Short mmCIF file of C-alpha atoms and ligand atoms in Angstrom, two decimals:
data_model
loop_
_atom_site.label_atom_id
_atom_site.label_comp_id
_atom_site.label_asym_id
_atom_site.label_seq_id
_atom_site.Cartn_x
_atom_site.Cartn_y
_atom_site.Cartn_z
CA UNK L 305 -8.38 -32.09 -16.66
CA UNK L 306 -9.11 -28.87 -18.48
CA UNK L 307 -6.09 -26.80 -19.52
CA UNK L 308 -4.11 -25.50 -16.28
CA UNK L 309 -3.90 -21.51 -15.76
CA UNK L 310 -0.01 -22.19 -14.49
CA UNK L 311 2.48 -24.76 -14.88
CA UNK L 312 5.33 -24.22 -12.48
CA UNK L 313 7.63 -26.73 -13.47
CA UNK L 314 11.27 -28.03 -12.64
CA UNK L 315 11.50 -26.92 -9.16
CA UNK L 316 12.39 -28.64 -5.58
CA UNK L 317 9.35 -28.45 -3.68
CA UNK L 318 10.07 -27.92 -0.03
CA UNK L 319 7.52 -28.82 2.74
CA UNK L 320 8.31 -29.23 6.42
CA UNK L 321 9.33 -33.00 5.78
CA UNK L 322 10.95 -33.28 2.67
CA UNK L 323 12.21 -32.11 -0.55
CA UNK L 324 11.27 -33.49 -3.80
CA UNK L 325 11.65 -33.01 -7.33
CA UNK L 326 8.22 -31.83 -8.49
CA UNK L 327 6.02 -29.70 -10.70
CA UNK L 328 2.57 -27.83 -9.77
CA UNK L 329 -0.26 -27.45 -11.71
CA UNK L 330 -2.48 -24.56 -10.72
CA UNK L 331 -6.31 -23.87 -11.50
CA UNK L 332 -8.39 -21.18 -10.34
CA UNK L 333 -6.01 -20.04 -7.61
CA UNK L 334 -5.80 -23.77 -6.52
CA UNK L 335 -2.45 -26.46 -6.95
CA UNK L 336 -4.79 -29.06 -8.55
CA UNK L 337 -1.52 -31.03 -9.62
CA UNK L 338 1.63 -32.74 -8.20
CA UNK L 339 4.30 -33.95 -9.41
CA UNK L 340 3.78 -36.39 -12.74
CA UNK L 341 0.06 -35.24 -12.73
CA UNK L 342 0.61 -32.01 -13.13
CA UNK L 343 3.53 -32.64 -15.85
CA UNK L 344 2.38 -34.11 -18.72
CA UNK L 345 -0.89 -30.92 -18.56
CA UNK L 346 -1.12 -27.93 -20.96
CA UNK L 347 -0.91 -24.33 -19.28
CA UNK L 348 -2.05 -20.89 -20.40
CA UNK L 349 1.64 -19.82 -17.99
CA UNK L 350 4.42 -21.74 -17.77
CA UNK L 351 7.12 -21.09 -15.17
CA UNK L 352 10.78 -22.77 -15.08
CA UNK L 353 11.97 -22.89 -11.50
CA UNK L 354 14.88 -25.03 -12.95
CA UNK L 355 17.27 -24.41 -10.21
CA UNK L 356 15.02 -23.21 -7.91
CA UNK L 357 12.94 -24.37 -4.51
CA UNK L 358 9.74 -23.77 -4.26
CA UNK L 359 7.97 -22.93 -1.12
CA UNK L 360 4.81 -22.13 0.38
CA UNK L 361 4.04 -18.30 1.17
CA UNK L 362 5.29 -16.86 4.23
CA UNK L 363 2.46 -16.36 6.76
CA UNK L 364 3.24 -13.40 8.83
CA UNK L 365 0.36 -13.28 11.68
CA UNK L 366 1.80 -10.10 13.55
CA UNK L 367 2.44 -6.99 11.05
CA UNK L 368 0.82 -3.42 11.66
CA UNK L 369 0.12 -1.80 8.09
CA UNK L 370 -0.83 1.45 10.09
CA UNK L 371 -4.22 2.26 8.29
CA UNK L 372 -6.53 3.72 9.16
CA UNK L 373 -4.91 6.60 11.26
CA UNK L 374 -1.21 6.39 10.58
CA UNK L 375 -0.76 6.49 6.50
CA UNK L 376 2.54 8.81 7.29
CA UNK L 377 4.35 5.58 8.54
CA UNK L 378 2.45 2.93 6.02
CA UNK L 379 -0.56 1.83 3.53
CA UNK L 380 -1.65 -0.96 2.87
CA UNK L 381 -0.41 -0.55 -0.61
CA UNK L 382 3.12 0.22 0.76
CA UNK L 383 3.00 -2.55 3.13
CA UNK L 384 1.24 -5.32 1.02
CA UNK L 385 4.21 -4.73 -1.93
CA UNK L 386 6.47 -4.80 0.58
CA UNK L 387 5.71 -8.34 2.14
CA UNK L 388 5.06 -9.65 -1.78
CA UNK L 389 8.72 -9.00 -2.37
CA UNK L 390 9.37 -10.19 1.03
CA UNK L 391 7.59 -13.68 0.24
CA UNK L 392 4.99 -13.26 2.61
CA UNK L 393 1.44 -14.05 1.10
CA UNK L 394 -0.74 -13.65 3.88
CA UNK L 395 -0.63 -10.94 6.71
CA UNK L 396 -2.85 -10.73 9.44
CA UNK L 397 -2.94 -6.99 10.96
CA UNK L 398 -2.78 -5.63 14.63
CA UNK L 399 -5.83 -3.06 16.03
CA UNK L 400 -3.52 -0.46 17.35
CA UNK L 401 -4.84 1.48 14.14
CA UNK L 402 -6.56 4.99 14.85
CA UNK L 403 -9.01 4.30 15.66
CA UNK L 404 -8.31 1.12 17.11
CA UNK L 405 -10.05 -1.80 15.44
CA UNK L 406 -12.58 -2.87 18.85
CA UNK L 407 -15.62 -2.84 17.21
CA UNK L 408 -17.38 -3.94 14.19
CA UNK L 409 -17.71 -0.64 12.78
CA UNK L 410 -14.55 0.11 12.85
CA UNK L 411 -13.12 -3.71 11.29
CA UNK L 412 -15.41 -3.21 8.22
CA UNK L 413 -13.77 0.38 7.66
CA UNK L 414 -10.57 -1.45 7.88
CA UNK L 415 -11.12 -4.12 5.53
CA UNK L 416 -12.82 -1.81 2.97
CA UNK L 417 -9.00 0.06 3.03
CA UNK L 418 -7.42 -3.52 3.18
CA UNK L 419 -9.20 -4.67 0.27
CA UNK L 420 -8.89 -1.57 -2.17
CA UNK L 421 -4.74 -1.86 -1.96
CA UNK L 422 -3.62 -5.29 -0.92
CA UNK L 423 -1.80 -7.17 -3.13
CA UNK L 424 -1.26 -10.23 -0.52
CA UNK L 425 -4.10 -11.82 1.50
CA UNK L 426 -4.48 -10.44 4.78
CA UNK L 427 -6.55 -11.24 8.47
CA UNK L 428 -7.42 -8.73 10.35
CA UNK L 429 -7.10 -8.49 14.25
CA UNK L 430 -10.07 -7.28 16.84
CA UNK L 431 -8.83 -5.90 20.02
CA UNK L 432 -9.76 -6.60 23.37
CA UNK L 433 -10.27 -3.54 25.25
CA UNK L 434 -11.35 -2.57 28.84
CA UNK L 435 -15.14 -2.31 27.34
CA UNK L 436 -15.74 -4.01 23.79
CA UNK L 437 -17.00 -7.24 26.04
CA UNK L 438 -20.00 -6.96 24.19
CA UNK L 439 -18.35 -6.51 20.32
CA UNK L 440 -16.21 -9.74 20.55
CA UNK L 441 -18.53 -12.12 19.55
CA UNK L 442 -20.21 -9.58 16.78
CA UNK L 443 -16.07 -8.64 15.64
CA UNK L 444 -15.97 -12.41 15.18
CA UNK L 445 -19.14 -12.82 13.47
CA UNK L 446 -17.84 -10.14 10.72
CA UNK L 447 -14.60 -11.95 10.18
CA UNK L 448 -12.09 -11.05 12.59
CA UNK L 449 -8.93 -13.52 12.19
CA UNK L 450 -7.84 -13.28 15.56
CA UNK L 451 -7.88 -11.31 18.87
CA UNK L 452 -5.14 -9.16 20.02
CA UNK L 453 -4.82 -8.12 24.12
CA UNK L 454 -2.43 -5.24 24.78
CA UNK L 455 -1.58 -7.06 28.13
CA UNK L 456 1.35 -4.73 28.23
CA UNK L 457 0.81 -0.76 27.24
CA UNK L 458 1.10 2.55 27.30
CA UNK L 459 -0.65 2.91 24.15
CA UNK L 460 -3.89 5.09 25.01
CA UNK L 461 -5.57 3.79 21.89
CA UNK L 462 -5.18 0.38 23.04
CA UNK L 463 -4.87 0.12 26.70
CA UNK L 464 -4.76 -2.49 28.89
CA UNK L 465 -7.68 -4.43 30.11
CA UNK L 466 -7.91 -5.21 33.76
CA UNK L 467 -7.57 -8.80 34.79
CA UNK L 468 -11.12 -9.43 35.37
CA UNK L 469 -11.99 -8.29 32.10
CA UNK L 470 -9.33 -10.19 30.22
CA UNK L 471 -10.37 -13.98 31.71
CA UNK L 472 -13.89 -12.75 30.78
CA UNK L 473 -13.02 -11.93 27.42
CA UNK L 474 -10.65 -15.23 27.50
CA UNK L 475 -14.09 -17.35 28.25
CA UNK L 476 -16.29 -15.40 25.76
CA UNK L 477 -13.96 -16.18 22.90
CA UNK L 478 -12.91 -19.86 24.14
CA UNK L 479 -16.00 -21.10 22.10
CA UNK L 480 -15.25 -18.92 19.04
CA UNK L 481 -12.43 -20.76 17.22
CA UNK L 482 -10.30 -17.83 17.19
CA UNK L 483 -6.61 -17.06 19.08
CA UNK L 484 -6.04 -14.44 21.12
CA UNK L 485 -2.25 -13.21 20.46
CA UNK L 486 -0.99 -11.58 23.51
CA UNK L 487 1.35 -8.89 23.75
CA UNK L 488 2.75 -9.93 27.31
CA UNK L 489 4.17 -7.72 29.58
CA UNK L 490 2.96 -7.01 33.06
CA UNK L 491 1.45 -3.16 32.16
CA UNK L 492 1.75 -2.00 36.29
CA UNK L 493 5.43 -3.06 36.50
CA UNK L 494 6.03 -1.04 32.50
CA UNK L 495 4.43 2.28 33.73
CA UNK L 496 5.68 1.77 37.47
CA UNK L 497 9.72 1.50 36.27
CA UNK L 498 8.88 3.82 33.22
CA UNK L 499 8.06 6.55 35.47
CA UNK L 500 10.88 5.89 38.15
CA UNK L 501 13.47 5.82 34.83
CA UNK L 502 11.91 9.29 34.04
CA UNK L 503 12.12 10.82 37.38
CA UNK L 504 15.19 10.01 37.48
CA UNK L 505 16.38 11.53 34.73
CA UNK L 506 17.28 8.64 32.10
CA UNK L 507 16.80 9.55 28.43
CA UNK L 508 19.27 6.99 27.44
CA UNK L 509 18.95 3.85 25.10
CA UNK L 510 19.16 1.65 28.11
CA UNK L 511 16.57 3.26 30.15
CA UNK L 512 13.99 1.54 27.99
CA UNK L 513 15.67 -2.01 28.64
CA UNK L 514 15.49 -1.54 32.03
CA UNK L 515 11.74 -0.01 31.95
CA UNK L 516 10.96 -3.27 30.01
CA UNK L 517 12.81 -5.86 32.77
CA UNK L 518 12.50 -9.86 32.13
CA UNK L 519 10.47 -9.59 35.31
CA UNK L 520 7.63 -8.02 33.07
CA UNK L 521 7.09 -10.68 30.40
CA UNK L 522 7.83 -13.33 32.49
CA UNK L 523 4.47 -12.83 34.47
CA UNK L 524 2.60 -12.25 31.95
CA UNK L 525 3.90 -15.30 29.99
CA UNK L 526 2.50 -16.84 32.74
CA UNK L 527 -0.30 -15.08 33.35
CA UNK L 528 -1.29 -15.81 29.92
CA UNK L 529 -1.01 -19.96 30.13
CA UNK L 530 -2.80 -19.77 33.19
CA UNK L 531 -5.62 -17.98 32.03
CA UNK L 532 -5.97 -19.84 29.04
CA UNK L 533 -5.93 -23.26 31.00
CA UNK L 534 -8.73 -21.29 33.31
CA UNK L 535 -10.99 -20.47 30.33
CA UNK L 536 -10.49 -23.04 27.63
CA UNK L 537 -9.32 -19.72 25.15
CA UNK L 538 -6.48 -20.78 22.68
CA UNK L 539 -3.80 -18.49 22.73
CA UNK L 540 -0.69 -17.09 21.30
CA UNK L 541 2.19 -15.56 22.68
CA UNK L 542 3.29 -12.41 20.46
CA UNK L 543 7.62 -11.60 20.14
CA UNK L 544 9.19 -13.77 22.44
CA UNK L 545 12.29 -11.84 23.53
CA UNK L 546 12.99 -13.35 26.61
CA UNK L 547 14.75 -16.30 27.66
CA UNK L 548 13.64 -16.31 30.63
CA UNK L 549 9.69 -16.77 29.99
CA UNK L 550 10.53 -19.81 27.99
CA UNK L 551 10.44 -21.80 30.72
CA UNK L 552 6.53 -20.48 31.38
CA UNK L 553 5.81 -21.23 27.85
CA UNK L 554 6.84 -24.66 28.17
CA UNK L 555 5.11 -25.48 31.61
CA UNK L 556 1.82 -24.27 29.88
CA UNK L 557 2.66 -26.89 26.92
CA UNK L 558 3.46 -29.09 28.89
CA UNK L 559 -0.29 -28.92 30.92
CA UNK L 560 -1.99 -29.16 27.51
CA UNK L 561 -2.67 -25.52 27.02
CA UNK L 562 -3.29 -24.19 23.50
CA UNK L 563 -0.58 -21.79 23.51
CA UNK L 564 1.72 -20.89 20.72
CA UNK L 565 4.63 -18.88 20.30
CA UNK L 566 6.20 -16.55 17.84
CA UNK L 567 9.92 -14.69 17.85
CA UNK L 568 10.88 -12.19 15.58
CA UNK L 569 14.20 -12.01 13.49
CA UNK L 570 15.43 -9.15 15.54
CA UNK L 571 15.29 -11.28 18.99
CA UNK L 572 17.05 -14.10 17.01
CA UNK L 573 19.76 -12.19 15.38
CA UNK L 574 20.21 -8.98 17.24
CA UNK L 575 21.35 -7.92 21.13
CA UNK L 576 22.02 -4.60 22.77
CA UNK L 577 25.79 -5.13 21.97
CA UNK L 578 25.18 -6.28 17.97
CA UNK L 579 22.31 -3.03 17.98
CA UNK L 580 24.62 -0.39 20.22
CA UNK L 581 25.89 1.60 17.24
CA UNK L 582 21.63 2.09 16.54
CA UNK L 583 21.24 4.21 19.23
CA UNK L 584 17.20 5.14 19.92
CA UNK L 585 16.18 3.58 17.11
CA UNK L 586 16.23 0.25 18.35
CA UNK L 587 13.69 0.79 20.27
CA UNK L 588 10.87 -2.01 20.15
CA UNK L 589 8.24 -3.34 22.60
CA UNK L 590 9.30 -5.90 24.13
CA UNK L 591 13.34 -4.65 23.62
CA UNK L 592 16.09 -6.19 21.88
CA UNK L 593 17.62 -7.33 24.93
CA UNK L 594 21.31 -7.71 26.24
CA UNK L 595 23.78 -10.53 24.83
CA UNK L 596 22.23 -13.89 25.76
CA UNK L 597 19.02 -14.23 24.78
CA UNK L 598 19.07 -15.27 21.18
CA UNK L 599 20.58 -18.62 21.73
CA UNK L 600 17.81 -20.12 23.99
CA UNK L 601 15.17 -18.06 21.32
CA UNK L 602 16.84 -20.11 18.68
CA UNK L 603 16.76 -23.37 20.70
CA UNK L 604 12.97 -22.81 21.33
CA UNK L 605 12.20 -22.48 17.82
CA UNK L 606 14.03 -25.78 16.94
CA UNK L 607 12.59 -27.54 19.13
CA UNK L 608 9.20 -26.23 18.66
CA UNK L 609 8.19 -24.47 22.44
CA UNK L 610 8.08 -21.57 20.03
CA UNK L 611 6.19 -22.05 17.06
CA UNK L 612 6.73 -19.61 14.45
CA UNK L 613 8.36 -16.65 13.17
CA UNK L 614 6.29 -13.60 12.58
CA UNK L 615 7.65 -10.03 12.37
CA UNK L 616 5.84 -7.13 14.34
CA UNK L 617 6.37 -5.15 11.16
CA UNK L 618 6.21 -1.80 12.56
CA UNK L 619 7.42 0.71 10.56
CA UNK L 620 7.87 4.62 11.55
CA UNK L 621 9.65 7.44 9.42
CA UNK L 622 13.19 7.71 10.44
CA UNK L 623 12.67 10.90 12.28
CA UNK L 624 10.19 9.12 14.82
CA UNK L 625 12.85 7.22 15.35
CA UNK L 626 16.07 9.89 16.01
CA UNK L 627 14.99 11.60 18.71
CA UNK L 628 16.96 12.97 21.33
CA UNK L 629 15.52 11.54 24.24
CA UNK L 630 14.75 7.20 24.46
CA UNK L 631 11.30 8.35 25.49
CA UNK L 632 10.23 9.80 22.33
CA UNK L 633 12.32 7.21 20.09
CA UNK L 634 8.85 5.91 17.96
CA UNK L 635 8.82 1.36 19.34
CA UNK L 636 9.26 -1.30 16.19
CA UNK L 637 10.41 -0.87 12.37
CA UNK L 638 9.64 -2.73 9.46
CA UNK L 639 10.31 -5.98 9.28
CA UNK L 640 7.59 -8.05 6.27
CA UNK L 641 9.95 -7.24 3.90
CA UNK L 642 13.37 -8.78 5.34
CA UNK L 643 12.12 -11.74 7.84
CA UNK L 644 12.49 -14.22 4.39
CA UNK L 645 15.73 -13.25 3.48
CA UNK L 646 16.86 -12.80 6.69
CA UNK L 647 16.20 -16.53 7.53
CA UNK L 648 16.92 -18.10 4.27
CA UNK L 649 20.73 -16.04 5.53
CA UNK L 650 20.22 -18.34 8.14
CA UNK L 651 19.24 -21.50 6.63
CA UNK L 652 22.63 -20.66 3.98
CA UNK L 653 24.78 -20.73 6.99
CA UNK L 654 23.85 -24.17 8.15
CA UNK L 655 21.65 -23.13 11.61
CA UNK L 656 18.36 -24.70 9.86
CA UNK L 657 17.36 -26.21 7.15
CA UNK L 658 14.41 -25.23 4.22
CA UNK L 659 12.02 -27.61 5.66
CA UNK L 660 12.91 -26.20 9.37
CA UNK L 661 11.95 -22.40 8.25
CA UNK L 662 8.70 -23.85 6.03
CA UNK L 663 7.59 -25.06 9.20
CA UNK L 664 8.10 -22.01 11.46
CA UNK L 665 7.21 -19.60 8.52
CA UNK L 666 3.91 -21.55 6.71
CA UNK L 667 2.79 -24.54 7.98
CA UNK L 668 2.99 -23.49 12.15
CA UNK L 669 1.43 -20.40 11.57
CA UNK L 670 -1.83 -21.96 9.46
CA UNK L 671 -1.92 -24.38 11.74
CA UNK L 672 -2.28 -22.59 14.68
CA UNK L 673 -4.36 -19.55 12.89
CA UNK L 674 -7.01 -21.43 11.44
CA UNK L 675 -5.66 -21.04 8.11
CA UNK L 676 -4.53 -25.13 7.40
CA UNK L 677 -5.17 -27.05 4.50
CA UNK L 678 -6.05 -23.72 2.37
CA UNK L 679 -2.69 -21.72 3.36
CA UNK L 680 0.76 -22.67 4.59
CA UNK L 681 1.48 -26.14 2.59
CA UNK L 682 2.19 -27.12 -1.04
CA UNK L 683 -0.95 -29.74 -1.26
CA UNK L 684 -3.93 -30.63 -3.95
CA UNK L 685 -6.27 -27.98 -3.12
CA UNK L 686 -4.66 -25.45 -1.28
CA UNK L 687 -4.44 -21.55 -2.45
CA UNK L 688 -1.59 -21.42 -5.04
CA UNK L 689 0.57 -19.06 -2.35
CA UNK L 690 3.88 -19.81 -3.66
CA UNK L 691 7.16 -18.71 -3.16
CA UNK L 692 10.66 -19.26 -5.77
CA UNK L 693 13.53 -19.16 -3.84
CA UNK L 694 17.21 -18.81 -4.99
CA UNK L 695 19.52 -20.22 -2.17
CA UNK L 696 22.65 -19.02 -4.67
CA UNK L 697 21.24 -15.35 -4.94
CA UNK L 698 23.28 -12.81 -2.94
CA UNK L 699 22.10 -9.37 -1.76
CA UNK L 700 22.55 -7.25 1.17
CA UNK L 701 19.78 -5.37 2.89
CA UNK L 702 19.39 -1.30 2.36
CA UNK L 703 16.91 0.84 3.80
CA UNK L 704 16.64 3.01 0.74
CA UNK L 705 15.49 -0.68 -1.17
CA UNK L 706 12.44 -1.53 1.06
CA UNK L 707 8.97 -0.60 0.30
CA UNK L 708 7.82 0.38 3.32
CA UNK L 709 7.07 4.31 3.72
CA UNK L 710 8.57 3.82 6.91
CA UNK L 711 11.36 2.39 6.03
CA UNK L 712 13.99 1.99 8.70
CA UNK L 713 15.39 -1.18 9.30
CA UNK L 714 17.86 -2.26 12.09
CA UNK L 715 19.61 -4.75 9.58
CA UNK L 716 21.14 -2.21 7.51
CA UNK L 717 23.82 -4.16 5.39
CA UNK L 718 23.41 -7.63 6.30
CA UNK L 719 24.61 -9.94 4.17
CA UNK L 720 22.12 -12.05 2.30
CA UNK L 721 22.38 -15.43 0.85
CA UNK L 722 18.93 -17.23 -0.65
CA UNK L 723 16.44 -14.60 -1.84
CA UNK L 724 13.00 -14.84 -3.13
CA UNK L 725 12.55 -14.51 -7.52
CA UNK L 726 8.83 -15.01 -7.54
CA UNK L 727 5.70 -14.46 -5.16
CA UNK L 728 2.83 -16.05 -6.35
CA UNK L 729 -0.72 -15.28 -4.31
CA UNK L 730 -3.56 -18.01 -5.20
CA UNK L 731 -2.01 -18.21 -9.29
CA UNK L 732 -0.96 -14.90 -9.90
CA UNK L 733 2.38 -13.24 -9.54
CA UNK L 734 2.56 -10.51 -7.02
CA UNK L 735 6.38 -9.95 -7.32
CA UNK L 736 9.34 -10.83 -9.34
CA UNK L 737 12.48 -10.16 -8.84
CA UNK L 738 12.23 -7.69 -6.33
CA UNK L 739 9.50 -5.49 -7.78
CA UNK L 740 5.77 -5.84 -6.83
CA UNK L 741 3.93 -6.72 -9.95
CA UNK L 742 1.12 -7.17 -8.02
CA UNK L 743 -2.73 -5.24 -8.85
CA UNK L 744 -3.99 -3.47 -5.71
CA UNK L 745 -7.07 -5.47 -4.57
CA UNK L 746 -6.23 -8.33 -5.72
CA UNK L 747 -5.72 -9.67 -1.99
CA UNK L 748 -8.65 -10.85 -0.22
CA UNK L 749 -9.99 -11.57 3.98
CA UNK L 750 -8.58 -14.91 4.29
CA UNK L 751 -11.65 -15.27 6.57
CA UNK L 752 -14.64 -13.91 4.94
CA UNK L 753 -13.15 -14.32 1.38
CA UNK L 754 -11.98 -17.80 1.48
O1 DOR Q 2020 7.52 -1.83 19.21
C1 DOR Q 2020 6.32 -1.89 19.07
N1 DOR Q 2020 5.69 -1.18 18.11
N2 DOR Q 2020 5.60 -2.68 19.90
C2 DOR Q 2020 4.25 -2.65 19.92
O2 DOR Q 2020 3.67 -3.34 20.71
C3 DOR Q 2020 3.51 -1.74 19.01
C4 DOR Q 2020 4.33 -1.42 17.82
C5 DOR Q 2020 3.78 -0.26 17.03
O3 DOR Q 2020 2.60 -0.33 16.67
O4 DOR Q 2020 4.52 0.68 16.74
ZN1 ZN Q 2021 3.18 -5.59 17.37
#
């Protein structure tokens, strides 16, 4: 073989199986070398990881970067730096954009902004809406990575489609090869309770819990298997927050549906009593819900029912977020940055191990996304999306440290133990030490780039 363009050498290699002692040769973006192969080569780079594991690239499938429409809260530049020193090399982006990205037109205007400023690889999501029946096919046709349904909103930009509509767009994209990722909650039963709450008077934190009752995702959790056993249509279940729908994620397994499942780190490691001193700026969609929920989350993820971790990165400025009444509290913060560390806390204090959270964090997701062998997995011929981890690195989390623009962050002090050193995106470093190195376009359309 030709001289290699990187040598990473001296690491532990992690994959979902095992750990082993191994160095990785890397050639045009590719690992063309493992192990003794790749040892004895010459390389233009050479990096130790002596001391370090080495693991695949976070795949987040569920961030919103916020462009076009929304550049106050995010850019892709912001965002993209953010999840490189977060250890995330591949995003994939919701539609709720301004405008919203339903239609061809308006997914080639995003990926000409995506493409300018990333410094990850991204995917881009197409939206169902009431009436874009006729853009889905030409949305997948120009590289869509995925479909996103709004099954619960209040979002005019995004709204709701009726049933009829969705298990016609469910059997128009069955035949595609693409996932629709549902955001399930029952959207009469949101605005019926919402407006009772407000007539009523509430402006309190709690008033959006109980607007956003288990009664509302479990349906839809269900609604959602059942639909997708109806029409053939693969789909994934977006933030599981509810303990109660697992049981409706499982029955659809169980039948042979191709559903999936993602939670987020603030469903796993956060409740209404951990969150109380937060006040409105907890708010999220679906809620970070009352003491007992985690537990089952975490079971689900161990035991596979749910799949993967993902974010819903969802940053707003801090005053979206402070508001006087719940109502006008701005739903989700950012999240890319701190899911890694966050977990790799986790893994430190013995509730899973490295090859448990390469699973849930590379290989599920690229499995289930389309994305497997290229992405997700340490393998001959994948994309060089790799990932130096110190499990004896300390930290804590700070707002004031993230990249985000909008950069509140619910985890404010948390204690960290294992942090990312390195993000490497198909053979080139993208961040180091906490600092983007990365060169704005250098990420590409994992679909029409690849
Ligand atoms: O909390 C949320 N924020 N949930 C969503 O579904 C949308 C997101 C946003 O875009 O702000
Ligand atoms: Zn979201």
């Amino acid at each position: 073989m030709s001289e290699l363009d990187l040598l990473i050498s001296g690491g532990r290699v992690v994959s979902p199986e095992r750990i082993i002692d191994a160095d990785i040769g890397v050639l045009n973006g590719r690992i063309v070398a493992i192990g003794a192969a790749a040892s004895g080569l010459s390389a233009r780079e050479r990096i130790d990881a002596g001391g370090l594991h080495v693991i695949p690239g976070a795949i987040d499938v569920h961030v919103h970067f916020r462009e076009p429409g929304f550049s106050h809260k995010e850019s892709w530049t912001s965002a993209t730096r953010a999840a490189a020193v977060g250890g995330v090399t591949t995003v994939f982006d919701m539609p709720n954009t301004n405008p919203p990205t339903s239609g061809v037109e308006a997914l080639e205007r995003k990926r000409a902004i995506a493409r300018a400023q990333a410094i990850v690889d991204f995917g881009l999501y197409a939206n169902i809406a009431p009436d874009n029946l006729d853009q889905l096919v030409p949305m997948a046709k120009a590289g869509a990575a995925a479909f996103k349904l709004y099954m619960g909103s209040e979002n005019p930009l995004v709204p709701c489609p009726p049933d009829g509509v969705i298990l016609d767009a469910f059997g128009i994209i069955a035949p595609l090869g693409r996932r629709v990722t549902v955001h399930a909650e029952n959207t009469p039963v949101l605005m019926h309770l919402g407006d009772r709450l407000v007539a009523s008077g509430r402006i309190d934190t709690a008033a959006h819990l109980a607007q956003h009752a288990d009664i509302a995702t479990i349906e839809a959790v269900s609604r959602t298997g059942i639909f997708a056993e109806w029409t053939g249509c693969p789909v994934h279940i977006a933030h599981e927050s509810c303990r109660h729908s697992l049981p409706h994620l499982r029955f659809a397994k169980q039948r042979g549906v191709d559903i999936t499942a993602e939670t987020c780190p603030h469903y796993l490691l956060l409740d209404t009593a951990i969150a109380a001193h937060l006040g409105h700026a907890i708010r999220v969609k679906p809620p970070v819900r009352e003491p007992g929920h985690a537990g089952p989350l975490w079971d689900a993820l161990m035991d596979g029912s749910i799949d993967m971790i993902s974010t819903d990165h969802a940053p707003h400025l801090p005053a979206e977020k402070y508001t006087a009444s719940i109502w006008d509290a701005a739903p989700g913060f950012a999240g890319v940055e701190t899911s890694m560390v966050l977990m790799l806390a986790q893994v430190s204090a013995g509730r899973m191990t490295l090859c448990d959270y390469v699973r849930m964090a590379c290989a599920a997701p690229a499995r289930a996304f389309g994305l497997a062998p290229r992405k997700g997995a340490i393998a001959i011929g994948a994309d060089a999306d790799i990932v130096l981890v110190n499990m004896d690195k300390r930290g804590s989390i700070t707002a004031a440290g993230l990249h985000s623009i909008g950069n509140f962050t619910p985890f404010e002090c948390f204690a960290l133990h294992g942090m990312p050193v390195r993000t490497i995106v198909r053979g080139r470093t993208v961040a180091l030490d906490g600092r983007p190195v990365g060169t704005p376009g250098w990420g590409r359309d994992v679909i029409l780039e690849a």
